[in-house]
Amino acid sequence: MTIQDSGFMMEDGVSCLPCTPEEQKRIVTELKTESERNLKEGNLYFVISSSWFRSWERYVRIDADRNLNQSSDYRNSNMASSVVAEMPGPIDNSDIVQNGSDGECKEDEIQLRGMLMEGQDYVLVPQKVWEKLHEWYKGGPALPRKMILQGVYHRNFDVEVYPLCLNLIDSRDESQSVIWLSRKASVSELFQRVCALRGVEQDKVRVWDYFNKRKHAQLFASNKSLEESNLQMDQDILLEHVDGHQSSRFGMDSTGNELALVSMEPSRSSFTIAGGPALSNGHSSGYKSNLYPGSSKGSGLTDIGDSFDAHNFVRKGETRGLTGLQNLGNTCFMNSALQCLVHTPPLVEYFLKDYSDEINTQNPLGMHGELALAFGELLRKLWSSGQTAIAPRVFKGKLARFAPQFSGYNQHDSQELLAFLLDGLHEDLNRVKQKPYIEMKDADGRPDEEVAAESWINHKARNDSVIVDVCQGQYKSTLVCPVCSKISITFDPFMYLSLPLPSTITRTMTVTVFYGDRKGLPMPYTVSVLKNGFCKDLLLALRTACCLETDENLLLAEVYENKIYRYLEVPLEPLVSIKDDEHIVAFRYQKKGMEKTKLVIFHRWQEKSTSDYLKSGKELFGTPLITYLEGDQISGADIETAVSEVLFPFKRTYCSAKSQIGKEDNLLSHSLNEPCSSSDAHSVESAEFEDTLSTDLSLQLHLTDDRVMTFKPLKKDTLFESGKILRVVLDWTDKERELYDANYLKDLPEVHKAGIAAKKTRQEAISLSSCLDAFLVEEPLGPDDMWYCPRCKEHRQAVKKLDLWKLPEIIVFHLKRFTYGRYLKNKIDTFVNFPIHDLDLGKYVLNRDGQSYIYELYAISNHYGGLGGGHYTAYAKLVEENSWYHFDDSHVSHVNESDIKTSAAYLLFYKRVRSETDMEAEESLHSHSV
């Protein structure tokens, strides 16, 4: 496909050749830094295909710099320095555009493909960076996008990658045109675009919000933004001409009568669902449908007019709660979370009553009550009869104003929206108008019951709402400093529990264990450890797997290019420093021997092909071996004897007699779940070794340095001081190859093989209880989540333990199915088996208060497909009917209870079942308080 030039040329019309990669990187870095210092609304950014941009990053070695920053060991630096990438071709955005890559479209007509994700599909670069890249490489097409300012109280900059797309219908001939505008553009700008497009004068036309092919409100030229006017992506707007030339299709009803051209304003009836009388100024002592009459902040619209059918109040015997929500453009995540919330029994009861007295308009952490009012209004509409589906345009508008991260038309996470809604509703309904300052006290060894009660009282003194009453619990958090053993205990509130899937908090690691003496052959062991664990955890798992004796120790090391590049001797070395594609070995020794002189043995042989490696014609191969030497003085003869002893298990006669299991079969068989085999299978009698040693050939050994770059023949009478690290290279001749089986030294397994792990994962049965166990397991904090130890006065990777202390009436479990990398976001589709009835959480609660903790499932937020391109739905139970329903945006259908358990389950909503004992205890508590 031909990529057209996008128009950025040098003044003389001649394209200059690109400068060096280093110079390009420096220029782009400086331009990015300059742009970040001068952020302002209206700045231009350009969309570039990630595939092309990554090739440019590789060329200028930005990826190499990242590798060095992530790991400073010699292996990575050596690998990074050896990678040389080719210069990329012209900028190629053809994979992210729907049209325009052939040069036939104007710049403002080029459309991006839908559902693109930043970082994965495209990157955004400032205008000056684009101009430089285009000057160097040409190509295109150019995809400029403006920076906009979003939010009301929390303002932040965002690049509007997908502008608002509106479909203009002309009432004269029903012709249609597409208009692209920023959602921050004013209605006046829309009028100018419409009039220019259709060649009409502004005072001769009317423009209507024509969502769902229905007139909702007439638009008037003003500075009000299109977003504030609740216009949605891909919706219709209607152009009417006031000169009498209009189609009867838009000006007549089904009987042929003329329709009055009036805005569909909210009802001003004195009747409200809350039952309170309406006041003459538009406010109600009950529910206020017009949030802020006369205020520019209010839209003047509700979602009442956005439904397919007219709004009817509840009639006796009619089923309620079965109303769908229209998808406004990638809003299935919002619809799914909303359906779960509006089917939460305590919230339904609360919002269908008069809650106006609890609206907190003064809370600086809230949204002046607007979010609670918008949610309450939407819930009332969804629980009214006679509805088929509602378009929550007003609610989405409020969401965009107060949570700009959910503005626009990209797919988002239903859990992130749920977290915002619960917190936002709490702050809007917080009964505490003036939050007192409370200084938190340390536990200082006090009983947990006392500290927990004090923490909850302090929390309620600042936070008191229906959300706290219904959805908030309390957990105990224990942190232990790994250096000074300082213990910190706090009791904190929670609104939901994010449960890791067991496979996401652990990793399998394969380590090959070598003997430091003549006891046996190397053996790979695969063990399971915490991802955020330390080397000491890996050593402990290996100790169990290989049946290490009490007088033995292991020395961990990384092997790269037949050398040892680092020893993992620090117990608190994070396991995240060990990558899956690395090769890790462990050397097994007697503890007393490890205090002596260390001897490292490298291997090389003469290749038949020409080689200039190390300028010797000989090439390193295999895994270096390590052993320890005794004595105050070490001779060359002692070294030769030690090498022969270490090599003895590799003798072909020994191997054939003692090793019957292939290395590949052993990869998974030696794990924590299997009993240890006796080390006697690989042991050799001392007499047998002495007899064989006398027949060994004289080995060709050379002393070498730590980089294996210099070589000096080893003489038997040479003496060495003890305590130093000695390094020798063993030259393998044809005779050594005949005597020893070198295959055991080659082809070390990687730390993790994805294929093997996937096979194991499919066999695992994951339950909700196993996810809870994983959530509550004691584990080290991640390296990016360090804890400041007040005793050490430094940030430490503390060990954290969570315990549940107090559970709420409604508990939400978030199954953490998504994992995030720099360029890749993955989803875990593993089926999690969860109970629908009788979920007993009592065994997880530390606070033994005599209450039962039995829960029933009543709603599920489901996610299908991959991240970014997937789809959200919801299952919800009508408690009165004892029936389950499937909510898929506008479509609502009955579903059997046996069918609601799927691998798409993402958020699980449970309601506590009140026992007679619980109700008696509550009545007793209430009577005492009165």
CSV table of N, CA and C in Angstrom, one decimal, residues 397-492:
chain,number,residue,atom,x,y,z
A,397,GLY,N,-23.3,12.2,31.1
A,397,GLY,CA,-22.8,13.5,31.1
A,397,GLY,C,-22.3,13.9,32.5
A,398,LYS,N,-23.0,13.6,33.5
A,398,LYS,CA,-22.5,13.8,34.9
A,398,LYS,C,-21.2,13.1,35.1
A,399,LEU,N,-21.2,11.8,34.7
A,399,LEU,CA,-20.0,11.0,34.9
A,399,LEU,C,-18.8,11.7,34.2
A,400,ALA,N,-19.0,12.2,33.0
A,400,ALA,CA,-17.9,12.8,32.3
A,400,ALA,C,-17.4,14.0,33.0
A,401,ARG,N,-18.3,14.8,33.6
A,401,ARG,CA,-17.9,16.0,34.2
A,401,ARG,C,-17.1,15.8,35.5
A,402,PHE,N,-17.5,14.8,36.3
A,402,PHE,CA,-16.9,14.5,37.6
A,402,PHE,C,-15.8,13.5,37.5
A,403,ALA,N,-15.9,12.6,36.5
A,403,ALA,CA,-14.8,11.6,36.3
A,403,ALA,C,-14.4,11.6,34.9
A,404,PRO,N,-13.6,12.5,34.5
A,404,PRO,CA,-13.2,12.7,33.1
A,404,PRO,C,-12.5,11.4,32.5
A,405,GLN,N,-12.0,10.6,33.4
A,405,GLN,CA,-11.4,9.3,32.9
A,405,GLN,C,-12.4,8.4,32.1
A,406,PHE,N,-13.7,8.7,32.4
A,406,PHE,CA,-14.8,7.9,31.8
A,406,PHE,C,-15.4,8.6,30.6
A,407,SER,N,-14.9,9.8,30.3
A,407,SER,CA,-15.5,10.6,29.2
A,407,SER,C,-15.1,10.0,27.9
A,408,GLY,N,-15.7,10.5,26.8
A,408,GLY,CA,-15.3,9.9,25.5
A,408,GLY,C,-16.0,8.6,25.3
A,409,TYR,N,-15.5,7.9,24.3
A,409,TYR,CA,-16.2,6.7,23.9
A,409,TYR,C,-15.3,5.4,23.8
A,410,ASN,N,-14.3,5.4,24.7
A,410,ASN,CA,-13.4,4.2,24.8
A,410,ASN,C,-14.0,3.2,25.7
A,411,GLN,N,-13.7,2.0,25.6
A,411,GLN,CA,-14.1,1.0,26.5
A,411,GLN,C,-13.3,1.2,27.8
A,412,HIS,N,-14.0,1.0,28.9
A,412,HIS,CA,-13.4,1.1,30.3
A,412,HIS,C,-13.7,-0.1,31.1
A,413,ASP,N,-13.3,-0.1,32.3
A,413,ASP,CA,-13.4,-1.2,33.2
A,413,ASP,C,-14.6,-1.0,34.1
A,414,SER,N,-15.5,-2.0,34.2
A,414,SER,CA,-16.7,-1.9,35.0
A,414,SER,C,-16.3,-1.8,36.5
A,415,GLN,N,-15.2,-2.4,36.9
A,415,GLN,CA,-14.8,-2.4,38.3
A,415,GLN,C,-14.3,-1.0,38.7
A,416,GLU,N,-13.6,-0.3,37.8
A,416,GLU,CA,-13.1,1.0,38.0
A,416,GLU,C,-14.3,2.0,38.1
A,417,LEU,N,-15.3,1.8,37.3
A,417,LEU,CA,-16.5,2.6,37.4
A,417,LEU,C,-17.2,2.4,38.7
A,418,LEU,N,-17.4,1.1,39.1
A,418,LEU,CA,-18.0,0.8,40.3
A,418,LEU,C,-17.3,1.4,41.5
A,419,ALA,N,-16.0,1.4,41.5
A,419,ALA,CA,-15.3,2.0,42.6
A,419,ALA,C,-15.5,3.5,42.7
A,420,PHE,N,-15.6,4.1,41.5
A,420,PHE,CA,-15.8,5.6,41.5
A,420,PHE,C,-17.3,5.9,42.0
A,421,LEU,N,-18.2,5.1,41.5
A,421,LEU,CA,-19.6,5.3,41.9
A,421,LEU,C,-19.9,5.1,43.4
A,422,LEU,N,-19.3,4.1,43.9
A,422,LEU,CA,-19.5,3.8,45.3
A,422,LEU,C,-18.9,5.0,46.2
A,423,ASP,N,-17.7,5.4,45.8
A,423,ASP,CA,-17.1,6.4,46.5
A,423,ASP,C,-17.8,7.8,46.3
A,424,GLY,N,-18.2,8.0,45.1
A,424,GLY,CA,-18.9,9.3,44.8
A,424,GLY,C,-20.2,9.4,45.4
A,425,LEU,N,-21.0,8.3,45.4
A,425,LEU,CA,-22.3,8.3,46.1
A,425,LEU,C,-22.1,8.5,47.6
A,426,HIS,N,-21.1,7.9,48.1
A,426,HIS,CA,-20.9,8.0,49.6
A,426,HIS,C,-20.6,9.5,49.9
A,427,GLU,N,-19.7,10.2,49.1
A,427,GLU,CA,-19.4,11.5,49.5
A,427,GLU,C,-20.6,12.5,49.2
A,428,ASP,N,-21.4,12.2,48.2
A,428,ASP,CA,-22.6,13.0,47.9
A,428,ASP,C,-23.7,12.8,49.0
A,429,LEU,N,-23.7,11.7,49.7
A,429,LEU,CA,-24.7,11.3,50.6
A,429,LEU,C,-24.1,11.3,52.1
A,430,ASN,N,-22.9,11.8,52.2
A,430,ASN,CA,-22.3,11.8,53.6
A,430,ASN,C,-23.1,12.7,54.5
A,431,ARG,N,-23.5,12.1,55.6
A,431,ARG,CA,-24.3,12.8,56.6
A,431,ARG,C,-23.4,13.7,57.4
A,432,VAL,N,-22.1,13.5,57.4
A,432,VAL,CA,-21.2,14.4,58.1
A,432,VAL,C,-20.9,15.6,57.3
A,433,LYS,N,-21.3,16.8,57.7
A,433,LYS,CA,-21.2,18.0,56.9
A,433,LYS,C,-19.8,18.6,57.2
A,434,GLN,N,-19.3,18.5,58.4
A,434,GLN,CA,-18.0,19.1,58.7
A,434,GLN,C,-17.2,17.9,59.3
A,435,LYS,N,-16.2,17.5,58.5
A,435,LYS,CA,-15.4,16.3,59.0
A,435,LYS,C,-14.4,16.8,60.0
A,436,PRO,N,-14.4,16.2,61.2
A,436,PRO,CA,-13.4,16.5,62.3
A,436,PRO,C,-12.0,16.0,62.0
A,437,TYR,N,-11.0,16.7,62.5
A,437,TYR,CA,-9.7,16.1,62.4
A,437,TYR,C,-9.4,15.1,63.5
A,438,ILE,N,-9.0,14.0,63.1
A,438,ILE,CA,-8.7,12.9,64.1
A,438,ILE,C,-7.3,12.4,63.9
A,439,GLU,N,-6.6,12.4,64.9
A,439,GLU,CA,-5.2,11.9,64.9
A,439,GLU,C,-5.2,10.4,65.1
A,440,MET,N,-4.7,9.6,64.2
A,440,MET,CA,-4.7,8.2,64.4
A,440,MET,C,-3.6,7.8,65.3
A,441,LYS,N,-4.0,6.8,66.2
A,441,LYS,CA,-3.0,6.2,67.2
A,441,LYS,C,-2.5,4.9,66.7
A,442,ASP,N,-1.2,4.6,67.1
A,442,ASP,CA,-0.7,3.3,66.8
A,442,ASP,C,-1.3,2.2,67.7
A,443,ALA,N,-1.2,1.0,67.2
A,443,ALA,CA,-1.8,-0.1,68.0
A,443,ALA,C,-1.0,-0.3,69.4
A,444,ASP,N,0.3,-0.2,69.3
A,444,ASP,CA,1.1,-0.2,70.5
A,444,ASP,C,0.8,-1.4,71.4
A,445,GLY,N,0.5,-2.6,70.8
A,445,GLY,CA,0.3,-3.8,71.5
A,445,GLY,C,-1.1,-3.9,72.2
A,446,ARG,N,-2.0,-3.0,71.9
A,446,ARG,CA,-3.3,-3.1,72.5
A,446,ARG,C,-4.1,-4.2,71.8
A,447,PRO,N,-5.1,-4.7,72.5
A,447,PRO,CA,-5.9,-5.8,71.9
A,447,PRO,C,-6.5,-5.4,70.6
A,448,ASP,N,-6.6,-6.3,69.7
A,448,ASP,CA,-7.2,-6.0,68.3
A,448,ASP,C,-8.6,-5.5,68.4
A,449,GLU,N,-9.4,-6.0,69.4
A,449,GLU,CA,-10.8,-5.6,69.5
A,449,GLU,C,-10.8,-4.1,69.8
A,450,GLU,N,-10.0,-3.6,70.7
A,450,GLU,CA,-9.9,-2.2,71.1
A,450,GLU,C,-9.5,-1.3,69.9
A,451,VAL,N,-8.4,-1.7,69.2
A,451,VAL,CA,-7.9,-0.9,68.1
A,451,VAL,C,-8.9,-0.9,67.0
A,452,ALA,N,-9.5,-2.0,66.7
A,452,ALA,CA,-10.5,-2.1,65.6
A,452,ALA,C,-11.7,-1.2,65.9
A,453,ALA,N,-12.2,-1.3,67.1
A,453,ALA,CA,-13.4,-0.5,67.5
A,453,ALA,C,-13.1,1.0,67.4
A,454,GLU,N,-11.9,1.4,67.9
A,454,GLU,CA,-11.5,2.8,67.8
A,454,GLU,C,-11.4,3.3,66.4
A,455,SER,N,-10.8,2.4,65.5
A,455,SER,CA,-10.6,2.8,64.1
A,455,SER,C,-12.0,3.0,63.4
A,456,TRP,N,-12.9,2.1,63.7
A,456,TRP,CA,-14.2,2.2,63.1
A,456,TRP,C,-15.0,3.4,63.6
A,457,ILE,N,-14.9,3.7,64.9
A,457,ILE,CA,-15.5,4.9,65.4
A,457,ILE,C,-15.0,6.2,64.7
A,458,ASN,N,-13.6,6.2,64.6
A,458,ASN,CA,-13.0,7.4,63.9
A,458,ASN,C,-13.4,7.5,62.5
A,459,HIS,N,-13.5,6.3,61.8
A,459,HIS,CA,-14.0,6.3,60.4
A,459,HIS,C,-15.4,6.9,60.3
A,460,LYS,N,-16.3,6.4,61.2
A,460,LYS,CA,-17.7,6.8,61.1
A,460,LYS,C,-17.9,8.3,61.5
A,461,ALA,N,-16.9,8.8,62.2
A,461,ALA,CA,-17.0,10.2,62.6
A,461,ALA,C,-16.8,11.1,61.4
A,462,ARG,N,-16.2,10.6,60.4
A,462,ARG,CA,-15.9,11.4,59.2
A,462,ARG,C,-16.7,10.9,58.0
A,463,ASN,N,-17.1,9.6,58.0
A,463,ASN,CA,-17.8,9.0,56.9
A,463,ASN,C,-19.1,8.3,57.4
A,464,ASP,N,-20.2,8.8,57.1
A,464,ASP,CA,-21.5,8.2,57.5
A,464,ASP,C,-22.5,8.4,56.4
A,465,SER,N,-22.8,7.3,55.7
A,465,SER,CA,-23.7,7.4,54.6
A,465,SER,C,-24.3,6.0,54.4
A,466,VAL,N,-25.3,5.9,53.5
A,466,VAL,CA,-25.9,4.6,53.2
A,466,VAL,C,-24.9,3.7,52.6
A,467,ILE,N,-23.9,4.2,51.9
A,467,ILE,CA,-22.9,3.3,51.3
A,467,ILE,C,-22.1,2.7,52.4
A,468,VAL,N,-21.7,3.5,53.5
A,468,VAL,CA,-21.0,3.0,54.6
A,468,VAL,C,-21.8,2.0,55.3
A,469,ASP,N,-23.1,2.3,55.5
A,469,ASP,CA,-24.0,1.4,56.3
A,469,ASP,C,-24.1,0.0,55.6
A,470,VAL,N,-24.1,0.0,54.3
A,470,VAL,CA,-24.5,-1.2,53.5
A,470,VAL,C,-23.3,-1.9,52.9
A,471,CYS,N,-22.3,-1.1,52.4
A,471,CYS,CA,-21.2,-1.7,51.6
A,471,CYS,C,-19.8,-1.7,52.2
A,472,GLN,N,-19.6,-1.1,53.3
A,472,GLN,CA,-18.3,-1.0,53.9
A,472,GLN,C,-18.0,-2.0,55.0
A,473,GLY,N,-16.9,-2.6,54.9
A,473,GLY,CA,-16.4,-3.5,56.0
A,473,GLY,C,-15.1,-3.0,56.5
A,474,GLN,N,-14.4,-3.9,57.2
A,474,GLN,CA,-13.1,-3.5,57.8
A,474,GLN,C,-12.2,-4.7,57.8
A,475,TYR,N,-10.9,-4.4,57.4
A,475,TYR,CA,-9.9,-5.5,57.5
A,475,TYR,C,-8.7,-5.1,58.3
A,476,LYS,N,-8.0,-6.1,58.8
A,476,LYS,CA,-6.8,-5.9,59.6
A,476,LYS,C,-5.6,-6.0,58.7
A,477,SER,N,-4.7,-5.1,58.7
A,477,SER,CA,-3.5,-5.1,57.9
A,477,SER,C,-2.3,-5.1,58.8
A,478,THR,N,-1.5,-6.2,58.6
A,478,THR,CA,-0.2,-6.3,59.3
A,478,THR,C,1.0,-6.3,58.4
A,479,LEU,N,1.9,-5.4,58.8
A,479,LEU,CA,3.1,-5.2,58.0
A,479,LEU,C,4.3,-5.5,58.9
A,480,VAL,N,5.3,-6.3,58.4
A,480,VAL,CA,6.5,-6.6,59.2
A,480,VAL,C,7.7,-6.2,58.3
A,481,CYS,N,8.5,-5.4,58.9
A,481,CYS,CA,9.8,-5.0,58.3
A,481,CYS,C,10.7,-6.2,58.2
A,482,PRO,N,11.2,-6.5,57.0
A,482,PRO,CA,12.1,-7.6,56.8
A,482,PRO,C,13.5,-7.4,57.4
A,483,VAL,N,13.8,-6.2,57.8
A,483,VAL,CA,15.2,-5.9,58.3
A,483,VAL,C,15.2,-5.8,59.8
A,484,CYS,N,14.3,-4.9,60.4
A,484,CYS,CA,14.3,-4.7,61.8
A,484,CYS,C,13.1,-5.4,62.6
A,485,SER,N,12.2,-6.1,61.8
A,485,SER,CA,11.1,-6.9,62.3
A,485,SER,C,10.1,-6.0,63.0
A,486,LYS,N,10.1,-4.7,62.7
A,486,LYS,CA,9.0,-3.8,63.2
A,486,LYS,C,7.7,-4.2,62.7
A,487,ILE,N,6.7,-4.3,63.6
A,487,ILE,CA,5.3,-4.7,63.2
A,487,ILE,C,4.4,-3.5,63.3
A,488,SER,N,3.6,-3.3,62.2
A,488,SER,CA,2.6,-2.3,62.1
A,488,SER,C,1.3,-2.9,61.9
A,489,ILE,N,0.3,-2.6,62.7
A,489,ILE,CA,-1.1,-3.1,62.6
A,489,ILE,C,-2.0,-2.0,62.5
A,490,THR,N,-2.8,-2.0,61.4
A,490,THR,CA,-3.9,-1.0,61.2
A,490,THR,C,-5.2,-1.7,60.9
A,491,PHE,N,-6.3,-1.0,61.1
A,491,PHE,CA,-7.6,-1.5,60.7
A,491,PHE,C,-8.2,-0.5,59.8
A,492,ASP,N,-8.5,-0.9,58.6
A,492,ASP,CA,-8.9,0.0,57.5
A,492,ASP,C,-10.2,-0.5,56.9
